[in-house]
C-alpha positions as a printed Julia matrix, in Angstrom:
144×3 Matrix{Float64}:
  78.13  -99.67  -22.92
  77.16  -99.47  -26.78
  76.41  -96.16  -28.39
  72.69  -97.21  -27.81
  73.33  -97.58  -24.54
  74.72  -94.66  -24.12
  72.22  -92.33  -26.06
  69.55  -94.04  -24.06
  71.29  -93.27  -20.57
  72.07  -89.49  -22.32
  68.32  -89.13  -23.1
  66.96  -90.1   -19.42
  69.89  -86.78  -18.32
  68.86  -84.28  -20.49
  65.54  -82.67  -21.84
  67.34  -79.13  -22.06
  70.06  -78.83  -23.9
  68.67  -82.33  -26.09
  70.46  -85.4   -25.84
  72.48  -86.72  -27.71
  71.28  -89.66  -30.59
  72.61  -92.92  -30.99
  74.55  -91.65  -34.4
  76.09  -88.71  -32.79
  77.27  -90.91  -30.16
  78.73  -93.15  -32.39
  80.56  -90.79  -34.53
  82.23  -89.24  -31.46
  83.45  -92.92  -30.42
  84.96  -93.53  -33.37
  87.22  -90.36  -33.51
  90.94  -91.4   -32.47
  91.06  -88.77  -30.17
  88.25  -89.35  -27.89
  88.08  -91.35  -24.78
  84.76  -92.75  -22.48
  84.89  -93.25  -18.88
  81.9   -95.43  -18.25
  80.4   -96.87  -14.98
  76.67  -98.82  -14.95
  75.0   -95.5   -14.38
  77.17  -92.83  -16.07
  79.64  -91.78  -18.37
  82.33  -89.51  -19.27
  82.84  -88.86  -22.91
  86.0   -86.26  -23.62
  88.62  -85.9   -25.98
  92.36  -84.57  -26.08
  93.93  -82.66  -29.16
  97.34  -81.45  -28.58
  97.71  -80.47  -24.75
  93.78  -79.59  -24.0
  91.38  -81.81  -22.84
  87.4   -81.4   -23.89
  84.62  -83.02  -21.8
  82.22  -83.37  -24.78
  79.49  -84.46  -21.89
  78.83  -85.99  -18.52
  75.97  -88.22  -17.86
  74.59  -89.5   -14.3
  71.39  -91.49  -14.57
  68.49  -89.38  -12.08
  68.4   -92.75   -9.83
  71.87  -92.35   -9.13
  72.49  -88.44   -8.55
  73.87  -87.13   -5.23
  75.97  -90.15   -4.52
  79.32  -89.1    -5.88
  79.35  -90.64   -9.18
  79.47  -87.69  -11.05
  82.52  -86.51   -9.31
  84.38  -90.08   -9.78
  83.53  -89.62  -13.91
  84.88  -86.16  -13.56
  88.01  -87.59  -11.91
  88.33  -90.19  -14.01
  88.04  -87.98  -16.82
  91.06  -85.89  -15.74
  93.06  -88.77  -15.33
  92.5   -90.18  -18.28
  93.07  -87.02  -20.23
  96.65  -86.32  -18.54
  97.67  -90.19  -19.36
  96.84  -88.73  -23.25
  99.16  -85.65  -22.4
  96.64  -82.95  -21.84
  97.68  -80.02  -19.34
  94.2   -78.06  -19.53
  90.49  -79.12  -19.35
  87.6   -77.11  -20.53
  83.9   -77.95  -21.06
  80.77  -75.67  -21.65
  77.92  -76.04  -19.61
  74.31  -74.36  -19.45
  74.08  -71.05  -17.41
  70.54  -73.11  -16.27
  72.34  -76.52  -14.8
  72.7   -75.02  -11.21
  73.8   -78.94  -10.24
  76.21  -79.42  -12.93
  77.98  -76.1   -12.06
  78.2   -77.01   -8.63
  79.9   -80.1    -9.17
  82.2   -78.27  -11.81
  83.32  -75.97   -9.48
  83.7   -78.34   -6.87
  86.32  -80.11   -9.24
  88.09  -77.06   -9.61
  87.13  -75.69  -12.76
  86.8   -71.61  -12.79
  84.41  -69.61  -16.26
  87.08  -69.02  -18.73
  84.49  -67.74  -21.16
  80.67  -67.4   -22.04
  79.0   -68.86  -25.43
  75.79  -66.8   -26.14
  72.92  -69.06  -26.99
  75.02  -72.29  -27.44
  72.82  -74.85  -26.61
  69.36  -75.41  -28.03
  66.5   -76.95  -26.58
  64.02  -79.29  -28.76
  61.34  -76.12  -28.84
  64.28  -74.2   -30.89
  65.28  -71.98  -27.48
  68.44  -70.89  -27.34
  70.55  -71.02  -24.09
  73.87  -69.59  -22.89
  76.5   -71.6   -21.88
  79.45  -70.83  -19.41
  83.22  -71.98  -20.47
  84.83  -73.69  -17.63
  88.41  -74.55  -17.38
  90.8   -76.31  -14.89
  94.39  -76.88  -14.98
  95.69  -80.2   -14.8
  98.72  -80.21  -13.53
  97.89  -81.17   -9.92
  95.99  -84.81  -11.54
  98.07  -88.09  -10.78
  96.61  -90.9   -12.37
  96.96  -93.99  -10.81
  99.85  -96.43  -11.85
 101.95  -93.4   -12.72
């Protein structure tokens, strides 16, 4: 997918916090530590720095939700991170995003922190984020 297509999909998925722009996605994709896991109706964008992976965003088209795509992308993110040397992973998620919180907890993530006012809505309202983390030592990427 192009940065334009990724941004369009991200805009379908997020109103709060705001969706990422094409320029923001393009800038992230050009960084050498960044990787993309993608399907027609969703994507996970992550990066690995030293032995730590960060899930930057996970987007699944509204029409494709509740079918396991988010979990498959999350598993692929973890496998890709391990192949790049990560032993742990973390992410920030809005305290208001109950669907994502359920997905991440089911995938083995647990709360490691709290970021007050981390996300900003298009109207300027601030939303707290939970920092969730996961040990990746149980991941065995395909072909290893």
